[in-house]
Coordinates of C-alpha atoms (C1' of nucleotides) in Angstrom, one line a residue:
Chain A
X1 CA 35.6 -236.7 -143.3
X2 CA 33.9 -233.8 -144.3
X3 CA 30.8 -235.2 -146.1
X4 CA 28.3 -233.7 -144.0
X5 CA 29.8 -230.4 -143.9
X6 CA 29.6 -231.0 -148.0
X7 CA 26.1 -231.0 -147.7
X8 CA 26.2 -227.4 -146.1
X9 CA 28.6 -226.4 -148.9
X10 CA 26.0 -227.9 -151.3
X11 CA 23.2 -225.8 -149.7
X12 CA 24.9 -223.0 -150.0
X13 CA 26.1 -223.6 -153.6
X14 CA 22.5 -224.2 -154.9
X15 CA 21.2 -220.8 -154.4
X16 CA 21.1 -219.5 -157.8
X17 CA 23.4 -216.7 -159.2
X18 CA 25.6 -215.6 -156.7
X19 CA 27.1 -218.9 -156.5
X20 CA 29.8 -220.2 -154.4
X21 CA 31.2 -223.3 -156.0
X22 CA 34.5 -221.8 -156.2
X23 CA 35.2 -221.2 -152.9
X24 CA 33.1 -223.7 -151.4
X25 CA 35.6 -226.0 -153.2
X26 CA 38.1 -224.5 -152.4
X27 CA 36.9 -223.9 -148.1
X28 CA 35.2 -227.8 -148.1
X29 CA 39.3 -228.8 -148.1
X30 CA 40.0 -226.7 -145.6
X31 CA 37.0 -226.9 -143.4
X32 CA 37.4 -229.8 -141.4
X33 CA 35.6 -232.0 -138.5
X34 CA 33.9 -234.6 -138.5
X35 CA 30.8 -232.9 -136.6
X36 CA 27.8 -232.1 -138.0
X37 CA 27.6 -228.9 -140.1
X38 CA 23.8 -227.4 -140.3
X39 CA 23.0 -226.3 -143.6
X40 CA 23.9 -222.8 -144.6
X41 CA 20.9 -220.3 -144.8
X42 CA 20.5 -220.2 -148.5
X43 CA 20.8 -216.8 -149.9
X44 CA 18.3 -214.7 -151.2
X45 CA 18.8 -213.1 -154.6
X46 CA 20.1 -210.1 -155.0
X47 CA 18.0 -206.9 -156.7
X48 CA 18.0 -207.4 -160.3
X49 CA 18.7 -204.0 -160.8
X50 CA 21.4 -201.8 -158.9
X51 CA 20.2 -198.4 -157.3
X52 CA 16.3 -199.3 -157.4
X53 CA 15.9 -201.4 -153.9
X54 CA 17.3 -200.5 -150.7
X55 CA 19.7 -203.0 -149.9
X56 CA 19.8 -205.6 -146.7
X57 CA 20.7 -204.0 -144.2
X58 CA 23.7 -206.3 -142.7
X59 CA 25.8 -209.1 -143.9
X60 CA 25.2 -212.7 -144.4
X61 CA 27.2 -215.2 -143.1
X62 CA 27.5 -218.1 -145.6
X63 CA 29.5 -220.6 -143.5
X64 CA 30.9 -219.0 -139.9
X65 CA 33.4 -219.8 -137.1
X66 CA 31.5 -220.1 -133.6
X67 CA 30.5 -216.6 -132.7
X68 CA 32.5 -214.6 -135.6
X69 CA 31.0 -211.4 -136.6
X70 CA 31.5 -209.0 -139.5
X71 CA 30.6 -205.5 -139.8
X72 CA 31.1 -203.6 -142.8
X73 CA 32.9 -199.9 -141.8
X74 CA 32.3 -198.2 -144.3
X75 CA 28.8 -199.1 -144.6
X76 CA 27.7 -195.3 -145.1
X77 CA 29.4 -194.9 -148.2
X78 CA 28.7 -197.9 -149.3
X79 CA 25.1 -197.4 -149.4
X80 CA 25.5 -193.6 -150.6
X81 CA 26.8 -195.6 -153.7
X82 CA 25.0 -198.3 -154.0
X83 CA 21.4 -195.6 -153.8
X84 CA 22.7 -194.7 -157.2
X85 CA 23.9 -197.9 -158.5
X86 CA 27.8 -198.3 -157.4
X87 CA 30.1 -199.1 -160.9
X88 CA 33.4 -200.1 -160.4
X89 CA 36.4 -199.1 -163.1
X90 CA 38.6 -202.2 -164.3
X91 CA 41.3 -202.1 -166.3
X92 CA 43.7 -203.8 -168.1
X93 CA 46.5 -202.8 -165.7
X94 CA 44.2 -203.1 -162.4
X95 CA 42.0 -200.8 -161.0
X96 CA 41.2 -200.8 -157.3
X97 CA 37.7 -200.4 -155.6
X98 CA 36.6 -197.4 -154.3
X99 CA 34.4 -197.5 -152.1
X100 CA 37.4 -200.5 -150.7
X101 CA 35.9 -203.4 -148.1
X102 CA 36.4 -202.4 -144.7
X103 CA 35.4 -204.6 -142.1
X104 CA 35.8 -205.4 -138.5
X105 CA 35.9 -208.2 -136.9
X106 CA 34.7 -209.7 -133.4
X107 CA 34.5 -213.4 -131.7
X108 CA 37.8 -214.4 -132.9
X109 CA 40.0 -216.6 -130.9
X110 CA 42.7 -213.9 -129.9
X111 CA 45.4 -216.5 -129.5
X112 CA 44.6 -218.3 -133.0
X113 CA 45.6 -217.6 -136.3
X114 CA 43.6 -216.6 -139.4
X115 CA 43.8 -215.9 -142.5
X116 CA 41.6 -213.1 -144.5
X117 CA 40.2 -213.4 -148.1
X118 CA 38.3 -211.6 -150.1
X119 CA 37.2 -213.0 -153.9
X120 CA 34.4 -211.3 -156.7
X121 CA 31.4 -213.2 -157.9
X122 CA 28.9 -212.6 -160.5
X123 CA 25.6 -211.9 -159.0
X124 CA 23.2 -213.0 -161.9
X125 CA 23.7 -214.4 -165.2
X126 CA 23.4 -211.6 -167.2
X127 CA 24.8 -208.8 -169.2
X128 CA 23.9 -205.0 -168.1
X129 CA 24.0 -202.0 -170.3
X130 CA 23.3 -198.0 -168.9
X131 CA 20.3 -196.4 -170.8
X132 CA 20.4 -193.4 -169.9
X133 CA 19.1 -193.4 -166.1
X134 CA 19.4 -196.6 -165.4
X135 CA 21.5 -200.4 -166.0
X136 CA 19.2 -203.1 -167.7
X137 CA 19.7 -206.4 -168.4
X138 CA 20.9 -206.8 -172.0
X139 CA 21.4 -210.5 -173.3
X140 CA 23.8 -213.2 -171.4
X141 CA 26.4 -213.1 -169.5
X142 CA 30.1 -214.0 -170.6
X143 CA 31.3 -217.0 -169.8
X144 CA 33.0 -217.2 -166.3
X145 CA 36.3 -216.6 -165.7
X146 CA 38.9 -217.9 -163.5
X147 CA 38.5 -216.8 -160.3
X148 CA 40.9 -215.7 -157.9
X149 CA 40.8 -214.4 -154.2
X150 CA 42.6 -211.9 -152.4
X151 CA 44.6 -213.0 -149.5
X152 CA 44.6 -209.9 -147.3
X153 CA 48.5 -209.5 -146.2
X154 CA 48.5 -209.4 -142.5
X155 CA 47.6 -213.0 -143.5
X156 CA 48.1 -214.9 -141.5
X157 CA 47.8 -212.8 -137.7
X158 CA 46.4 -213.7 -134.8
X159 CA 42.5 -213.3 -134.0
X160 CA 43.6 -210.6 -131.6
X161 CA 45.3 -208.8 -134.8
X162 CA 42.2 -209.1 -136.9
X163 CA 40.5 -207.3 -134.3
X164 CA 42.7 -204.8 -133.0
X165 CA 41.4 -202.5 -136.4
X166 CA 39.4 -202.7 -139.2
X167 CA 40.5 -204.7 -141.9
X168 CA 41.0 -202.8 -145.2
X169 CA 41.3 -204.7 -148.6
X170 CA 41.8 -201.2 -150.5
X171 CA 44.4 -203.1 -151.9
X172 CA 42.2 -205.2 -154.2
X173 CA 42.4 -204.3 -158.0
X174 CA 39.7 -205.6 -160.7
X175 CA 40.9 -206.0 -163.9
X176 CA 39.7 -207.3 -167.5
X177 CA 42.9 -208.7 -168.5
X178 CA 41.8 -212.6 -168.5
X179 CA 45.3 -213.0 -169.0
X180 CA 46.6 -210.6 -166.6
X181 CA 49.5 -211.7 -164.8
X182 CA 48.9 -209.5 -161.7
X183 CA 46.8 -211.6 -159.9
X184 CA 44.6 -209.2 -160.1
X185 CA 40.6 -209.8 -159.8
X186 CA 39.5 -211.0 -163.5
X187 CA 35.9 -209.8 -164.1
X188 CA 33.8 -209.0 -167.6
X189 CA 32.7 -205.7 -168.2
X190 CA 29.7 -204.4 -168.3
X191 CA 28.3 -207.7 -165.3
X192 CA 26.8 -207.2 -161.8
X193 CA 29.6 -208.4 -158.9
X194 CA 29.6 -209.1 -155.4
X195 CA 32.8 -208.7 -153.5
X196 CA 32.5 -211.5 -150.5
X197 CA 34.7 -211.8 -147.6
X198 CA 36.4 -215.4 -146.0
X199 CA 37.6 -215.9 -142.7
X200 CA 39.8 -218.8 -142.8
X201 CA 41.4 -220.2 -139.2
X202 CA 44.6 -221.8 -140.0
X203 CA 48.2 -221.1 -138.7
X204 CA 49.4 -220.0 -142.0
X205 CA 48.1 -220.2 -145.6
X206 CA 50.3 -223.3 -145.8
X207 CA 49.8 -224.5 -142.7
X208 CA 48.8 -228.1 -141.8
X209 CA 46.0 -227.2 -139.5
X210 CA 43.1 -225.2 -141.1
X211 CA 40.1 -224.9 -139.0
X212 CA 36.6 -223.4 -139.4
X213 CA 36.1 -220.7 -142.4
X214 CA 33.0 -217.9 -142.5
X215 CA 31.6 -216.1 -145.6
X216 CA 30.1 -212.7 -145.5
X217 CA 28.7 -210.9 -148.1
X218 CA 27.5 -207.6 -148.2
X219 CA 24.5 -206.4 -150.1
X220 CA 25.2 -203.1 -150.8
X221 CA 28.6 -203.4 -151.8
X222 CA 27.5 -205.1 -155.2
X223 CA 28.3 -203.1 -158.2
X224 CA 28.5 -203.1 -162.0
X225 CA 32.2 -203.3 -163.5
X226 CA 32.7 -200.5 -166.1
X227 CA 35.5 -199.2 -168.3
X228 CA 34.2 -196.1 -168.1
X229 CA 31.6 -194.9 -165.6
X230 CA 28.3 -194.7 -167.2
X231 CA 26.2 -192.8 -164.6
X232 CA 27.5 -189.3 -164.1
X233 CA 26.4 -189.4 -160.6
X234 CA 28.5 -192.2 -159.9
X235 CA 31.7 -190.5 -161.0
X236 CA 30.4 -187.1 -158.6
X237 CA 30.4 -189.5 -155.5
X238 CA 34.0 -190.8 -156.5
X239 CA 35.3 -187.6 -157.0
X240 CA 33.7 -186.5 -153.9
X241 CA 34.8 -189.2 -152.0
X242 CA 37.8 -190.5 -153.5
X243 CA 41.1 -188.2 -152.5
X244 CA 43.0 -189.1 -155.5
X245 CA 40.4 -187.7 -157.6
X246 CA 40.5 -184.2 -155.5
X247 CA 42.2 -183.0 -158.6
X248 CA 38.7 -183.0 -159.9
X249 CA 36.5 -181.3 -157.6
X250 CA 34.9 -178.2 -158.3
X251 CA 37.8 -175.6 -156.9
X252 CA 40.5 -178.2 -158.4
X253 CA 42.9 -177.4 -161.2
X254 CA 41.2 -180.1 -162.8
X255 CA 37.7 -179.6 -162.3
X256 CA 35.9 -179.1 -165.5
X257 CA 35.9 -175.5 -165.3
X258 CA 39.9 -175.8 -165.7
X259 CA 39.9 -178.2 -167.8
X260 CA 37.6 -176.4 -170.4
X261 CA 39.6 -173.1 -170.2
X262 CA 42.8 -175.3 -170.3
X263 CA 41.4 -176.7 -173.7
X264 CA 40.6 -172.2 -175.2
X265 CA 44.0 -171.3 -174.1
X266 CA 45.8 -174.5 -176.0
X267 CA 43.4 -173.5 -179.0
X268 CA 44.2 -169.5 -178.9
X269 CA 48.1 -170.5 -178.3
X270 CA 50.7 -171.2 -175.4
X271 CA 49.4 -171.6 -172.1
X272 CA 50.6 -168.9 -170.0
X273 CA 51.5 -169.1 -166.4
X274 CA 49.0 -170.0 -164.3
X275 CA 48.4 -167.3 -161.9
X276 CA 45.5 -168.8 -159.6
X277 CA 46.2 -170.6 -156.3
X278 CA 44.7 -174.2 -156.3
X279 CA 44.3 -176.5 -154.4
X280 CA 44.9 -175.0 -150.9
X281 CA 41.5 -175.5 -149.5
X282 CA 40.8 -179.2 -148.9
X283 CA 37.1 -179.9 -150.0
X284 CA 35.1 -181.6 -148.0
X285 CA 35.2 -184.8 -149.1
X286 CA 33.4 -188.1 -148.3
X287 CA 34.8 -190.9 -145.9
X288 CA 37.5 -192.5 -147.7
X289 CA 39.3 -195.5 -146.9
X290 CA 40.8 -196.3 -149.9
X291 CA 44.1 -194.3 -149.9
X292 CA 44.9 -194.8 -146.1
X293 CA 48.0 -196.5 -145.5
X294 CA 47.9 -200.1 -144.8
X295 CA 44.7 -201.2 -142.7
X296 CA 45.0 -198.8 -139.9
X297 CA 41.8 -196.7 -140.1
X298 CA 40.2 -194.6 -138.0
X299 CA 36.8 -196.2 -137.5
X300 CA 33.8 -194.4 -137.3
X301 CA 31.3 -196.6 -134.9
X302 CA 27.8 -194.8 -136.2
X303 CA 28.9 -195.8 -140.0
X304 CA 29.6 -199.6 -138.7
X305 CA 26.7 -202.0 -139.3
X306 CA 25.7 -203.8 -136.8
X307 CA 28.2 -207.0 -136.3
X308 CA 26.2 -209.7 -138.0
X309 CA 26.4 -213.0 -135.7
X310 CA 28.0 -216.1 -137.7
X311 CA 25.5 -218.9 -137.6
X312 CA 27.7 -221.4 -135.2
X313 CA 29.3 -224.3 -137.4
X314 CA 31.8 -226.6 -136.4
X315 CA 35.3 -225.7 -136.6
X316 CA 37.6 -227.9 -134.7
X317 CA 40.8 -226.1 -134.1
X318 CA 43.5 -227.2 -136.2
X319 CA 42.1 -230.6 -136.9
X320 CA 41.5 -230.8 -140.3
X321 CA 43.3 -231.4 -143.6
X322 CA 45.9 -228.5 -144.2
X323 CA 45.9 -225.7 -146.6
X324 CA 49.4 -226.7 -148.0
X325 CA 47.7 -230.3 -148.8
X326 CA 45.1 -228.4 -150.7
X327 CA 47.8 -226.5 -152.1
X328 CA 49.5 -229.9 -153.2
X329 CA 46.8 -231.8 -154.1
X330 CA 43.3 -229.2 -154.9
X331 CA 42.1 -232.2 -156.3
X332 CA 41.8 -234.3 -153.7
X333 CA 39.7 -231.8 -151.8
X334 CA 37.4 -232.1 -155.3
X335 CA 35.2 -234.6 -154.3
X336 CA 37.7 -237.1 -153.3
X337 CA 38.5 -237.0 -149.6
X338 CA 40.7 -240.0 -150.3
X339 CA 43.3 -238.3 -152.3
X340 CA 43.8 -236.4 -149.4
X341 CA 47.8 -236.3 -149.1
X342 CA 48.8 -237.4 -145.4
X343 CA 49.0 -234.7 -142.3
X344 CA 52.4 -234.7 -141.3
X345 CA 52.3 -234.2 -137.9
X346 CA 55.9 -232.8 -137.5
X347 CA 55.0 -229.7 -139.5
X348 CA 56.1 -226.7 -138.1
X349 CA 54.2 -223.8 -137.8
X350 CA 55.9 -220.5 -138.4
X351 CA 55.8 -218.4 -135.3
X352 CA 53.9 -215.1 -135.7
X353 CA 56.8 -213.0 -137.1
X354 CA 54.5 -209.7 -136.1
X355 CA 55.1 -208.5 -139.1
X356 CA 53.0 -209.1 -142.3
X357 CA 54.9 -210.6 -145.1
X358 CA 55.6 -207.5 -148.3
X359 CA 52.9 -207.3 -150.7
X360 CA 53.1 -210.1 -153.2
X361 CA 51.9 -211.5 -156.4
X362 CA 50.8 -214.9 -155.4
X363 CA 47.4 -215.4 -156.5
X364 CA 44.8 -218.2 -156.0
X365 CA 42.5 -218.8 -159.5
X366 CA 39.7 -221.1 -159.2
X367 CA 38.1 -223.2 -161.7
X368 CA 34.5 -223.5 -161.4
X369 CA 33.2 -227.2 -161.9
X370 CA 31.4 -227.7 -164.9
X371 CA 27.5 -225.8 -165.0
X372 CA 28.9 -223.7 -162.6
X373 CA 28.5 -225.7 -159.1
X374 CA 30.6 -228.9 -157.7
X375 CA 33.4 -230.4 -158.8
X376 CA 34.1 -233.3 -160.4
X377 CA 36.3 -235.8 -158.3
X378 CA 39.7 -235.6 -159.2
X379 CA 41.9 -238.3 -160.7
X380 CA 44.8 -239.3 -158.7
X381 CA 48.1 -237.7 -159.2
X382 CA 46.2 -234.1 -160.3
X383 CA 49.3 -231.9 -159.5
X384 CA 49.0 -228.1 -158.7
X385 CA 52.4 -227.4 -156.5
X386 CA 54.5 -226.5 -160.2
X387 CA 52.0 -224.1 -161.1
X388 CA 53.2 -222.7 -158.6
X389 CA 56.7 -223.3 -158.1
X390 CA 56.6 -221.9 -162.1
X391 CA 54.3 -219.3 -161.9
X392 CA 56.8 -216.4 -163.3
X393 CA 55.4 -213.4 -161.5
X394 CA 55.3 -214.9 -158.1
X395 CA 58.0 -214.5 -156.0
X396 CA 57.1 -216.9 -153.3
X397 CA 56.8 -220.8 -154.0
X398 CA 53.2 -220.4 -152.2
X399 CA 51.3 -217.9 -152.5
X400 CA 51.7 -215.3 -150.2
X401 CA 50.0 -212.4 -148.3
X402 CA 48.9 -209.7 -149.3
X403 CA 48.6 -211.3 -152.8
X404 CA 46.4 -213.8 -154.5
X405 CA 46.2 -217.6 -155.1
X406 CA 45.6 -219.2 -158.1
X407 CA 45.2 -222.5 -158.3
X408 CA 45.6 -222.8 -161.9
X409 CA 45.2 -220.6 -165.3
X410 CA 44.3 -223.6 -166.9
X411 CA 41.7 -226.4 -165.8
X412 CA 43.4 -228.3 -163.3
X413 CA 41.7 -231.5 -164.4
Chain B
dT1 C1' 26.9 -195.7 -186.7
dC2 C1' 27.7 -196.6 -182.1
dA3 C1' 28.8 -198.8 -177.7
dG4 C1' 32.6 -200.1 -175.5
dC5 C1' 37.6 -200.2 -174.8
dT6 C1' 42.4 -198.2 -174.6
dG7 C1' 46.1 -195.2 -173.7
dA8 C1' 47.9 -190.7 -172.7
dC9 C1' 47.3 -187.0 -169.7
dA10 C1' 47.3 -183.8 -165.6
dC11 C1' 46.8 -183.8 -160.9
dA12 C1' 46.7 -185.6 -156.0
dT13 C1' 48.2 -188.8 -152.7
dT14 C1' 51.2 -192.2 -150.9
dT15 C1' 55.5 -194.2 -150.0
dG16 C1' 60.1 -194.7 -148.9
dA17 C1' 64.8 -193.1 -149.0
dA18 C1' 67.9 -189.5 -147.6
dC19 C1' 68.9 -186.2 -144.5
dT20 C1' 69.0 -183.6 -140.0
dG21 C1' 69.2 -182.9 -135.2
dA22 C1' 68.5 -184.4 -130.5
Chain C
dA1 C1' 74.8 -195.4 -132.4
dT2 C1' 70.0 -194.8 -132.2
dC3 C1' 65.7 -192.6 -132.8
dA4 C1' 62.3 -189.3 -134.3
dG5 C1' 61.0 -185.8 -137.4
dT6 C1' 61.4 -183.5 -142.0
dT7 C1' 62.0 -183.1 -146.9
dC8 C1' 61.8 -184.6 -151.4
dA9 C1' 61.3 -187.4 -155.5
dA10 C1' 59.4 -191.4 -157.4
dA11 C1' 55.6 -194.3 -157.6
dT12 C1' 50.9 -194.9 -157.6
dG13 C1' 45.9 -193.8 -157.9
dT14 C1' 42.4 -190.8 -159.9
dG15 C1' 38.8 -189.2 -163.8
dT16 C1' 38.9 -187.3 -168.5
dC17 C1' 39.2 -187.4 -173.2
dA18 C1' 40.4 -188.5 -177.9
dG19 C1' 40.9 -192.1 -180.8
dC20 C1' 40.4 -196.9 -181.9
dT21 C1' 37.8 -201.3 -182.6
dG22 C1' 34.4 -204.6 -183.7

DNA sequence: TCAGCTGACACATTTGAACTGA
DNA sequence: ATCAGTTCAAATGTGTCAGCTG
């Protein structure tokens, strides 16, 4: 089973930098069908250099359901961002991303479920440092660390769901905590990032039937992870944009007007009372998406790239092995089809309780293989389940919605 | 010396509980 | 008893800045 769609996943994982390994791994389990997979388009490489070419204009399907489509929403400000080279805060407690990945969705199968993730990967291999007016390359990248993916929380919800609105991951927070507990996004500082976007048909993340999966990426929604922003043009778009930063715009108490006179009147003595009104006029800020509650946004169809058409791949409906195996056994996914625990076919499948489970910590961390691509085949017995069923901060014994997995801190193998 | 990181800070927004009235 | 709308406080998300670290 699955060996020919392998040699998709291979395809795919061979394009240099923006690798896929740990997803692919991760997706080859869950992908099933015993039908013949064409190969993935490879990738082309991204711009070595943010801000300096204009981007592709749509996304790029690395695998695909029949006939799914992504379109990124928020394409507009995306691109407004990425003109100037789009940097992304992380920090040790989690940061989210701002501009957030907005999508919608078309070509589901209303009736079916699916699931939504989202995960980071490094673009190129190196290091970047800002000089002055622009990021350069400067030496080697940090080793990679464990990846994780964000598991939307409507996860799972009917196709119809999916496409009833835009799907939001504003919830998504990058942090550089390799030890962070959160489930957050791990990423280095100072390293080029591509956010990337699965659609995963399955009943539920546990389920026993997982069908087809798509990747999209989308090329101007790479940036450069930062502790602090480096470009000062970057942080005027966030302030612009962002509503949380109104605080800072130029008739806000905390623009840098204020700020300054704040720091004379603390040096001359108390601060008296302020007297000015603030505040009261809301600036005209940029689309934002990031601050909206849940994923119910108010789409704008002349910002929305044109849906990019999923190269058709097979996907048998809820014929192939099930996430909760993968969940149970990762390893057996690795390379080793044989591992593969049995399908129960008694399983049942939670009905659609309509409402998506509370935000939770659950997290999924990949190991990439060793050099980066592939996986070594897993000796029998590998165990993942106590991770889980251990993992301190997570509430659920799988990973839930709205949360992340992680399929292990530690190599698995 | 310096680039990068951290934590405290002030402010804005979001969220959810408590309350009110129909 | 139920529901919708309002109010308010706590929680959370922002960028800035001073100080720390390697």
């Amino acid at each position: 089973m699955g060996s020919v769609l392998c040699c998709g996943l291979v395809e795919v994982s061979s394009v240099p930098y923006l690798d896929t390994p740990k997803l692919d791994c991760f997706l080859s389990g869950i992908e099933a069908g015993p039908r013949t997979l064409a190969a993935a388009p490879p990738l082309p490489l991204l711009p070595p250099t943010l801000g300096t070419e204009p981007a592709p204009p749509a996304a790029e399907a690395l695998h695909s359901l029949p006939g799914v489509s992504l379109s990124l929403e928020n394409q507009e400000l995306w691109k407004e961002f990425n003109a100037v080279g789009t940097e992304m805060i992380i920090t040790k407690a989690g940061r989210r991303m701002f501009p957030a990945c907005r999508v919608s969705v078309t070509g589901l199968d209303p009736e079916a479920r699916y699931l939504f993730l989202l995960d980071v990967v490094p673009v190129d291999g190196a290091r970047y440092r800002w000089q002055g007016r622009r990021w350069e390359p400067s030496g080697k990248a940090e080793p990679r660390l464990p990846d994780r993916v964000y598991i939307h929380p409507d996860s799972p919800a009917t196709g119809a769901h999916w496409m009833r609105q835009p799907v939001s991951f504003h919830r998504v927070k990058l942090t550089n905590s390799t030890l962070d507990p959160h489930g957050h996004l791990i990423l280095h500082s100072m390293h080029k990032y591509q956010p990337r976007i699965h659609l995963v048909r399955a009943a539920q993340l546990c389920s026993q039937h997982w069908g087809g999966v798509a990747s999209f990426r989308f090329p101007e929604t790479t940036f450069i992870s930062v502790t602090a922003y480096q470009n000062p043009r970057i942080t005027q778009l966030k302030i612009a944009a962002n509503p949380f930063a109104k605080g800072f715009r130029e008739n806000g108490r905390n623009c840098k007007r204020e700020r300054d006179a704040r720091v004379k009147r603390k040096l001359r003595g108390p601060e008296p009372v302020a007297t000015e009104a603030y505040g009261s006029g809301d600036t005209p800020g940029g689309p934002c998406d990031s601050t909206l509650g849940g994923d119910v946004h108010e789409s704008d169809p002349e910002q929305s790239s044109a849906p990019q058409e999923a190269v058709p791949a097979p996907a048998p409906p809820c014929g192939g092995p099930s996430a909760e195996a993968y969940l149970l056994h990762p390893a057996a996914f690795h390379g080793a089809p044989n591992h593969l625990p049995t399908r129960n076919p008694t399983f049942p499948e939670a009905p659609d309780s309509g409402r998506p489970a509370p935000y939770s910590a659950a997290f999924l961390e990949l190991q990439p293989g060793p050099g980066g691509s592939g996986y070594p085949a897993a000796p029998p017995g590998a165990s993942f389940a106590p991770h889980f069923l251990q993992g301190g901060p997570f509430p659920l014994p799988y990973p839930g919605p709205g949360g992340y997995l992680d399929v292990g801190s530690k190599p698995m193998y």
